Amino acid sequence: MGYLDFTGKYTHSVDAKNRVNIPARFRKVLAEAEICEVVISKGIDSGHIDVFPLPKWLAIRDKISASMQLVNRTHRNFLRQITQNATHCVLDSQGRIMLTPALMELAGIKKGANVEFIGLLDFMEIWDPDELKKHEENTPLTESDFEKLEQLPLI
Amino acid sequence: MGYLDFTGKYTHSVDAKNRVNIPARFRKVLAEAEICEVVISKGIDSGHIDVFPLPKWLAIRDKISASMQLVNRTHRNFLRQITQNATHCVLDSQGRIMLTPALMELAGIKKGANVEFIGLLDFMEIWDPDELKKHEENTPLTESDFEKLEQLPLI
DNA sequence: TAGATTTGTGGGAGATTGTGGGTAATACTA
DNA sequence: TAGTATTACCCACAATCTCCCACAAATCTA
């Protein structure tokens, strides 16, 4: 799965049936990895939907279920929050996926409106354009953020 | 059993005979794993019923009986809570299961009313909608919860 | 620049799903 | 044992969803 490489930002529209076309560039990446199924779920930041290629989702799922203890209430609540909005989607013959009303509501995405696809290397995000702008304005990376990031072996 | 992957939230109704349809998505997951029997039992949080696919239930049962110490009163109480309301259910030809009056009473689920199915990876929960809302409002994930979760190797 | 191919979007028909109810078999009760 | 209640197993049907086809706009290629 290390070869997935989603990059860039693309504008698409959600149709009357809650379908969105995955950008062709991203579809090619999926096709090369022979992936035709993704899992969409609530993004951690509000205002967007995460789109995980199936192998990435399975990796996340395995990590979660390995470390969850279901007698722990916090764990249970966390698990519910992750899973209840997660949905498996198989790309249709046009390369589209169907969003759920619940996720659209959570992300502020409206039927017939535009959305922004962002590639994040091995997964994607779908944003409502206004929410994305707002998010970028409200949470710029500060100097101290960079100092914290410096502690990770990043670039 | 690692391949079970119940995700999403679906609204269904309990009919006059205490039957609920298992959401089609979940039925497909069960069918692919060739499972047609589940065990329903009292959920740990109040207001819901747990639905374990048979293999998951057997795994839970084995874990419990291996580690329970019956001289320990907490263990005995926990065991009783799990077992006394646990019921084996075989899906009918429409993919429905029948809830027991006792479990419905415990979960606040009423005949003819709606329920919410939540997928939690390898099992499901059935909630009374009001109880679920109440639970979510009363026990939101806090910043300190996330800090604790951050220490787990999750995502 | 012109043709060919790919891409984005829309809509319609058939299959699936959720739900209700009826009947026969079984279990329970007095 | 007879009557009653409960359960299991069908069938039915409307609403919904999924899949497939179609076409226009955009992009690529020669």
GROMACS .gro file of C-alpha atoms (C1' of nucleotides) in nm:
model
  370
    1MET     CA    1   0.000   0.000   0.000
    2GLY     CA    2   0.305   0.223   0.024
    3TYR     CA    3   0.272   0.310  -0.342
    4LEU     CA    4  -0.054   0.500  -0.310
    5ASP     CA    5   0.018   0.864  -0.384
    6PHE     CA    6  -0.285   1.091  -0.390
    7THR     CA    7  -0.183   1.453  -0.441
    8GLY     CA    8  -0.358   1.767  -0.552
    9LYS     CA    9  -0.694   1.935  -0.511
   10TYR     CA   10  -0.990   1.892  -0.746
   11THR     CA   11  -1.338   2.039  -0.756
   12HIS     CA   12  -1.634   1.812  -0.824
   13SER     CA   13  -2.006   1.822  -0.769
   14VAL     CA   14  -2.247   1.608  -0.572
   15ASP     CA   15  -2.550   1.515  -0.782
   16ALA     CA   16  -2.915   1.478  -0.682
   17LYS     CA   17  -2.852   1.118  -0.573
   18ASN     CA   18  -2.560   1.210  -0.342
   19ARG     CA   19  -2.306   1.072  -0.589
   20VAL     CA   20  -1.961   1.225  -0.642
   21ASN     CA   21  -1.713   1.138  -0.905
   22ILE     CA   22  -1.367   1.056  -0.775
   23PRO     CA   23  -1.118   1.273  -0.967
   24ALA     CA   24  -0.966   1.087  -1.261
   25ARG     CA   25  -0.615   1.128  -1.123
   26PHE     CA   26  -0.717   0.957  -0.801
   27ARG     CA   27  -0.906   0.688  -0.988
   28LYS     CA   28  -0.591   0.605  -1.178
   29VAL     CA   29  -0.398   0.566  -0.855
   30LEU     CA   30  -0.671   0.334  -0.725
   31ALA     CA   31  -0.686   0.139  -1.050
   32GLU     CA   32  -0.311   0.083  -1.057
   33ALA     CA   33  -0.333  -0.061  -0.707
   34GLU     CA   34  -0.635  -0.267  -0.819
   35ILE     CA   35  -0.860  -0.108  -0.560
   36CYS     CA   36  -1.226  -0.050  -0.639
   37GLU     CA   37  -1.357  -0.014  -0.286
   38VAL     CA   38  -1.313   0.270  -0.039
   39VAL     CA   39  -1.443   0.348   0.307
   40ILE     CA   40  -1.575   0.696   0.373
   41SER     CA   41  -1.597   0.824   0.727
   42LYS     CA   42  -1.625   1.134   0.938
   43GLY     CA   43  -1.307   1.337   0.931
   44ILE     CA   44  -1.146   1.427   1.261
   45ASP     CA   45  -1.167   1.796   1.180
   46SER     CA   46  -1.528   1.896   1.124
   47GLY     CA   47  -1.642   1.993   0.777
   48HIS     CA   48  -1.503   1.708   0.575
   49ILE     CA   49  -1.525   1.342   0.487
   50ASP     CA   50  -1.230   1.101   0.484
   51VAL     CA   51  -1.198   0.857   0.195
   52PHE     CA   52  -0.980   0.557   0.273
   53PRO     CA   53  -0.884   0.302   0.008
   54LEU     CA   54  -0.992  -0.035   0.143
   55PRO     CA   55  -0.641  -0.160   0.238
   56LYS     CA   56  -0.576   0.160   0.430
   57TRP     CA   57  -0.907   0.124   0.612
   58LEU     CA   58  -0.834  -0.238   0.698
   59ALA     CA   59  -0.503  -0.132   0.845
   60ILE     CA   60  -0.673   0.135   1.053
   61ARG     CA   61  -0.944  -0.108   1.161
   62ASP     CA   62  -0.693  -0.371   1.267
   63LYS     CA   63  -0.496  -0.121   1.470
   64ILE     CA   64  -0.809   0.002   1.640
   65SER     CA   65  -0.954  -0.335   1.724
   66ALA     CA   66  -0.618  -0.457   1.850
   67SER     CA   67  -0.595  -0.178   2.105
   68MET     CA   68  -0.959  -0.134   2.203
   69GLN     CA   69  -1.087  -0.275   2.528
   70LEU     CA   70  -1.460  -0.293   2.513
   71VAL     CA   71  -1.505  -0.287   2.889
   72ASN     CA   72  -1.356   0.064   2.873
   73ARG     CA   73  -1.628   0.319   2.819
   74THR     CA   74  -1.406   0.575   2.648
   75HIS     CA   75  -1.293   0.309   2.406
   76ARG     CA   76  -1.650   0.210   2.331
   77ASN     CA   77  -1.752   0.569   2.265
   78PHE     CA   78  -1.451   0.629   2.045
   79LEU     CA   79  -1.517   0.314   1.848
   80ARG     CA   80  -1.881   0.408   1.794
   81GLN     CA   81  -1.786   0.752   1.675
   82ILE     CA   82  -1.544   0.608   1.421
   83THR     CA   83  -1.757   0.325   1.294
   84GLN     CA   84  -2.110   0.461   1.291
   85ASN     CA   85  -2.031   0.704   1.016
   86ALA     CA   86  -1.800   0.478   0.823
   87THR     CA   87  -1.944   0.331   0.503
   88HIS     CA   88  -1.799   0.091   0.248
   89CYS     CA   89  -1.839   0.220  -0.108
   90VAL     CA   90  -1.770   0.033  -0.429
   91LEU     CA   91  -1.698   0.266  -0.719
   92ASP     CA   92  -1.975   0.247  -0.981
   93SER     CA   93  -1.902   0.196  -1.349
   94GLN     CA   94  -1.847   0.571  -1.384
   95GLY     CA   95  -1.602   0.581  -1.094
   96ARG     CA   96  -1.842   0.747  -0.854
   97ILE     CA   97  -1.918   0.682  -0.489
   98MET     CA   98  -2.238   0.764  -0.304
   99LEU     CA   99  -2.214   0.973   0.010
  100THR     CA  100  -2.447   0.908   0.301
  101PRO     CA  101  -2.688   1.180   0.413
  102ALA     CA  102  -2.542   1.155   0.765
  103LEU     CA  103  -2.186   1.226   0.648
  104MET     CA  104  -2.302   1.506   0.420
  105GLU     CA  105  -2.483   1.664   0.711
  106LEU     CA  106  -2.179   1.634   0.937
  107ALA     CA  107  -1.948   1.781   0.674
  108GLY     CA  108  -2.187   2.056   0.566
  109ILE     CA  109  -2.200   1.918   0.212
  110LYS     CA  110  -2.521   1.984   0.020
  111LYS     CA  111  -2.690   1.796  -0.263
  112GLY     CA  112  -2.599   1.948  -0.599
  113ALA     CA  113  -2.320   2.162  -0.454
  114ASN     CA  114  -1.948   2.157  -0.527
  115VAL     CA  115  -1.692   1.980  -0.310
  116GLU     CA  116  -1.312   1.986  -0.298
  117PHE     CA  117  -1.115   1.663  -0.315
  118ILE     CA  118  -0.774   1.677  -0.149
  119GLY     CA  119  -0.514   1.403  -0.185
  120LEU     CA  120  -0.326   1.313   0.134
  121LEU     CA  121  -0.079   1.056   0.001
  122ASP     CA  122  -0.252   0.732   0.096
  123PHE     CA  123  -0.605   0.865   0.144
  124MET     CA  124  -0.830   1.154   0.040
  125GLU     CA  125  -1.054   1.413   0.195
  126ILE     CA  126  -1.377   1.563   0.062
  127TRP     CA  127  -1.447   1.916   0.183
  128ASP     CA  128  -1.728   2.162   0.155
  129PRO     CA  129  -1.547   2.457  -0.010
  130ASP     CA  130  -1.662   2.709   0.252
  131GLU     CA  131  -1.567   2.482   0.540
  132LEU     CA  132  -1.225   2.428   0.388
  133LYS     CA  133  -1.162   2.798   0.352
  134LYS     CA  134  -1.282   2.861   0.705
  135HIS     CA  135  -1.063   2.582   0.839
  136GLU     CA  136  -0.756   2.713   0.660
  137GLU     CA  137  -0.814   3.064   0.791
  138ASN     CA  138  -0.881   2.955   1.147
  139THR     CA  139  -0.602   2.707   1.197
  140PRO     CA  140  -0.282   2.822   1.026
  141LEU     CA  141   0.034   2.637   1.128
  142THR     CA  142   0.220   2.843   1.387
  143GLU     CA  143   0.588   2.856   1.467
  144SER     CA  144   0.528   2.647   1.778
  145ASP     CA  145   0.344   2.387   1.573
  146PHE     CA  146   0.649   2.357   1.356
  147GLU     CA  147   0.868   2.321   1.662
  148LYS     CA  148   0.656   2.027   1.777
  149LEU     CA  149   0.667   1.875   1.431
  150GLU     CA  150   1.043   1.912   1.438
  151GLN     CA  151   1.055   1.641   1.701
  152LEU     CA  152   0.922   1.393   1.448
  153PRO     CA  153   1.157   1.257   1.185
  154LEU     CA  154   0.956   1.413   0.905
  155ILE     CA  155   1.134   1.569   0.612
  156MET     CA  156  -1.316  -1.370   1.194
  157GLY     CA  157  -1.085  -1.078   1.127
  158TYR     CA  158  -1.273  -1.006   0.810
  159LEU     CA  159  -1.600  -0.904   0.972
  160ASP     CA  160  -1.642  -0.532   0.915
  161PHE     CA  161  -1.971  -0.389   1.030
  162THR     CA  162  -1.981  -0.013   0.978
  163GLY     CA  163  -2.249   0.251   0.960
  164LYS     CA  164  -2.574   0.336   1.132
  165TYR     CA  165  -2.914   0.226   1.006
  166THR     CA  166  -3.266   0.289   1.128
  167HIS     CA  167  -3.509  -0.002   1.137
  168SER     CA  168  -3.831  -0.081   1.313
  169VAL     CA  169  -3.938  -0.351   1.555
  170ASP     CA  170  -4.267  -0.504   1.441
  171ALA     CA  171  -4.559  -0.630   1.646
  172LYS     CA  172  -4.390  -0.966   1.684
  173ASN     CA  173  -4.066  -0.818   1.822
  174ARG     CA  174  -3.884  -0.886   1.496
  175VAL     CA  175  -3.616  -0.653   1.356
  176ASN     CA  176  -3.460  -0.673   1.017
  177ILE     CA  177  -3.083  -0.677   1.023
  178PRO     CA  178  -2.968  -0.405   0.780
  179ALA     CA  179  -2.888  -0.543   0.436
  180ARG     CA  180  -2.528  -0.423   0.457
  181PHE     CA  181  -2.476  -0.618   0.777
  182ARG     CA  182  -2.652  -0.922   0.636
  183LYS     CA  183  -2.409  -0.922   0.346
  184VAL     CA  184  -2.115  -0.919   0.583
  185LEU     CA  185  -2.266  -1.211   0.772
  186ALA     CA  186  -2.345  -1.401   0.453
  187GLU     CA  187  -1.992  -1.362   0.320
  188ALA     CA  188  -1.864  -1.510   0.645
  189GLU     CA  189  -2.129  -1.781   0.618
  190ILE     CA  190  -2.284  -1.687   0.950
  191CYS     CA  191  -2.658  -1.718   1.002
  192GLU     CA  192  -2.666  -1.722   1.380
  193VAL     CA  193  -2.606  -1.439   1.626
  194VAL     CA  194  -2.622  -1.401   2.001
  195ILE     CA  195  -2.800  -1.098   2.142
  196SER     CA  196  -2.727  -0.981   2.493
  197LYS     CA  197  -2.749  -0.682   2.722
  198GLY     CA  198  -2.514  -0.406   2.616
  199ILE     CA  199  -2.262  -0.271   2.863
  200ASP     CA  200  -2.395   0.081   2.835
  201SER     CA  201  -2.761   0.092   2.924
  202GLY     CA  202  -3.011   0.150   2.648
  203HIS     CA  203  -2.886  -0.096   2.392
  204ILE     CA  204  -2.859  -0.458   2.288
  205ASP     CA  205  -2.538  -0.619   2.164
  206VAL     CA  206  -2.555  -0.846   1.860
  207PHE     CA  207  -2.260  -1.083   1.832
  208PRO     CA  208  -2.207  -1.304   1.528
  209LEU     CA  209  -2.177  -1.658   1.661
  210PRO     CA  210  -1.796  -1.689   1.617
  211LYS     CA  211  -1.743  -1.361   1.800
  212TRP     CA  212  -1.969  -1.478   2.081
  213LEU     CA  213  -1.777  -1.804   2.109
  214ALA     CA  214  -1.452  -1.610   2.129
  215ILE     CA  215  -1.592  -1.386   2.402
  216ARG     CA  216  -1.725  -1.686   2.590
  217ASP     CA  217  -1.389  -1.861   2.577
  218LYS     CA  218  -1.201  -1.554   2.690
  219ILE     CA  219  -1.439  -1.501   2.978
  220SER     CA  220  -1.440  -1.854   3.102
  221ALA     CA  221  -1.062  -1.869   3.078
  222SER     CA  222  -1.005  -1.560   3.288
  223MET     CA  223  -1.305  -1.545   3.523
  224GLN     CA  224  -1.238  -1.624   3.883
  225LEU     CA  225  -1.562  -1.737   4.035
  226VAL     CA  226  -1.445  -1.661   4.388
  227ASN     CA  227  -1.436  -1.297   4.281
  228ARG     CA  228  -1.775  -1.138   4.331
  229THR     CA  229  -1.726  -0.874   4.061
  230HIS     CA  230  -1.643  -1.148   3.817
  231ARG     CA  231  -1.953  -1.342   3.913
  232ASN     CA  232  -2.175  -1.038   3.874
  233PHE     CA  233  -2.023  -0.951   3.539
  234LEU     CA  234  -2.072  -1.305   3.416
  235ARG     CA  235  -2.436  -1.309   3.523
  236GLN     CA  236  -2.503  -0.980   3.351
  237ILE     CA  237  -2.360  -1.111   3.029
  238THR     CA  238  -2.516  -1.453   3.029
  239GLN     CA  239  -2.860  -1.426   3.181
  240ASN     CA  240  -3.001  -1.224   2.894
  241ALA     CA  241  -2.797  -1.375   2.614
  242THR     CA  242  -3.008  -1.545   2.350
  243HIS     CA  243  -2.913  -1.735   2.037
  244CYS     CA  244  -3.102  -1.616   1.727
  245VAL     CA  245  -3.110  -1.769   1.381
  246LEU     CA  246  -3.196  -1.522   1.105
  247ASP     CA  247  -3.533  -1.598   0.943
  248SER     CA  248  -3.581  -1.617   0.565
  249GLN     CA  249  -3.619  -1.237   0.552
  250GLY     CA  250  -3.299  -1.184   0.751
  251ARG     CA  251  -3.476  -1.084   1.071
  252ILE     CA  252  -3.413  -1.176   1.433
  253MET     CA  253  -3.658  -1.177   1.719
  254LEU     CA  254  -3.574  -0.976   2.026
  255THR     CA  255  -3.670  -1.102   2.370
  256PRO     CA  256  -3.909  -0.896   2.583
  257ALA     CA  257  -3.650  -0.893   2.861
  258LEU     CA  258  -3.380  -0.738   2.644
  259MET     CA  259  -3.624  -0.489   2.495
  260GLU     CA  260  -3.727  -0.385   2.843
  261LEU     CA  261  -3.365  -0.344   2.951
  262ALA     CA  262  -3.277  -0.138   2.644
  263GLY     CA  263  -3.594   0.072   2.646
  264ILE     CA  264  -3.694  -0.061   2.305
  265LYS     CA  265  -4.067  -0.068   2.238
  266LYS     CA  266  -4.279  -0.282   2.007
  267GLY     CA  267  -4.345  -0.106   1.679
  268ALA     CA  268  -4.086   0.164   1.747
  269ASN     CA  269  -3.770   0.250   1.556
  270VAL     CA  270  -3.424   0.134   1.657
  271GLU     CA  271  -3.074   0.231   1.544
  272PHE     CA  272  -2.830  -0.036   1.432
  273ILE     CA  273  -2.464   0.058   1.477
  274GLY     CA  274  -2.180  -0.146   1.332
  275LEU     CA  275  -1.875  -0.185   1.557
  276LEU     CA  276  -1.640  -0.375   1.328
  277ASP     CA  277  -1.692  -0.731   1.447
  278PHE     CA  278  -2.029  -0.692   1.616
  279MET     CA  279  -2.336  -0.467   1.622
  280GLU     CA  280  -2.545  -0.271   1.865
  281ILE     CA  281  -2.919  -0.202   1.860
  282TRP     CA  282  -3.018   0.123   2.030
  283ASP     CA  283  -3.339   0.293   2.121
  284PRO     CA  284  -3.296   0.625   1.936
  285ASP     CA  285  -3.366   0.837   2.244
  286GLU     CA  286  -3.129   0.637   2.461
  287LEU     CA  287  -2.858   0.671   2.199
  288LYS     CA  288  -2.900   1.045   2.180
  289LYS     CA  289  -2.897   1.069   2.557
  290HIS     CA  290  -2.586   0.854   2.576
  291GLU     CA  291  -2.404   1.064   2.320
  292GLU     CA  292  -2.496   1.385   2.496
  293ASN     CA  293  -2.400   1.258   2.839
  294THR     CA  294  -2.067   1.104   2.749
  295PRO     CA  295  -1.900   1.308   2.475
  296LEU     CA  296  -1.537   1.241   2.403
  297THR     CA  297  -1.333   1.506   2.579
  298GLU     CA  298  -0.995   1.653   2.501
  299SER     CA  299  -0.841   1.440   2.775
  300ASP     CA  300  -1.001   1.129   2.627
  301PHE     CA  301  -0.827   1.205   2.300
  302GLU     CA  302  -0.499   1.255   2.484
  303LYS     CA  303  -0.535   0.911   2.635
  304LEU     CA  304  -0.629   0.765   2.299
  305GLU     CA  305  -0.327   0.933   2.144
  306GLN     CA  306  -0.110   0.706   2.354
  307LEU     CA  307  -0.255   0.408   2.173
  308PRO     CA  308  -0.100   0.331   1.835
  309LEU     CA  309  -0.424   0.402   1.653
  310ILE     CA  310  -0.429   0.593   1.330
  311DT     C1'  311  -0.680   2.236  -3.586
  312DA     C1'  312  -0.968   1.849  -3.613
  313DG     C1'  313  -1.069   1.406  -3.466
  314DA     C1'  314  -1.062   1.071  -3.098
  315DT     C1'  315  -1.075   0.959  -2.638
  316DT     C1'  316  -1.160   1.041  -2.168
  317DT     C1'  317  -1.425   1.262  -1.809
  318DG     C1'  318  -1.821   1.453  -1.560
  319DT     C1'  319  -2.311   1.437  -1.502
  320DG     C1'  320  -2.791   1.296  -1.558
  321DG     C1'  321  -3.178   0.975  -1.575
  322DG     C1'  322  -3.450   0.531  -1.612
  323DA     C1'  323  -3.560   0.027  -1.531
  324DG     C1'  324  -3.500  -0.371  -1.286
  325DA     C1'  325  -3.361  -0.584  -0.860
  326DT     C1'  326  -3.338  -0.554  -0.373
  327DT     C1'  327  -3.501  -0.431   0.074
  328DG     C1'  328  -3.800  -0.337   0.463
  329DT     C1'  329  -4.219  -0.453   0.657
  330DG     C1'  330  -4.668  -0.655   0.721
  331DG     C1'  331  -4.966  -1.040   0.775
  332DG     C1'  332  -5.151  -1.531   0.751
  333DT     C1'  333  -5.121  -2.018   0.873
  334DA     C1'  334  -4.949  -2.435   1.058
  335DA     C1'  335  -4.667  -2.635   1.412
  336DT     C1'  336  -4.506  -2.621   1.868
  337DA     C1'  337  -4.500  -2.518   2.355
  338DC     C1'  338  -4.731  -2.384   2.757
  339DT     C1'  339  -5.116  -2.368   3.104
  340DA     C1'  340  -5.490  -2.499   3.367
  341DT     C1'  341  -5.629  -3.351   2.794
  342DA     C1'  342  -5.815  -2.939   2.588
  343DG     C1'  343  -5.755  -2.481   2.518
  344DT     C1'  344  -5.452  -2.095   2.460
  345DA     C1'  345  -5.055  -1.854   2.353
  346DT     C1'  346  -4.630  -1.843   2.114
  347DT     C1'  347  -4.323  -1.939   1.750
  348DA     C1'  348  -4.155  -2.061   1.284
  349DC     C1'  349  -4.215  -2.034   0.813
  350DC     C1'  350  -4.430  -1.873   0.428
  351DC     C1'  351  -4.604  -1.519   0.085
  352DA     C1'  352  -4.692  -1.037  -0.065
  353DC     C1'  353  -4.590  -0.567  -0.201
  354DA     C1'  354  -4.451  -0.093  -0.211
  355DA     C1'  355  -4.062   0.204  -0.157
  356DT     C1'  356  -3.599   0.232  -0.228
  357DC     C1'  357  -3.169   0.166  -0.416
  358DT     C1'  358  -2.834  -0.006  -0.757
  359DC     C1'  359  -2.682  -0.077  -1.188
  360DC     C1'  360  -2.663   0.040  -1.655
  361DC     C1'  361  -2.697   0.335  -2.049
  362DA     C1'  362  -2.656   0.791  -2.263
  363DC     C1'  363  -2.461   1.229  -2.378
  364DA     C1'  364  -2.213   1.665  -2.348
  365DA     C1'  365  -1.799   1.890  -2.206
  366DA     C1'  366  -1.323   1.869  -2.164
  367DT     C1'  367  -0.886   1.690  -2.267
  368DC     C1'  368  -0.550   1.468  -2.539
  369DT     C1'  369  -0.318   1.341  -2.976
  370DA     C1'  370  -0.160   1.345  -3.426
   0.00000   0.00000   0.00000
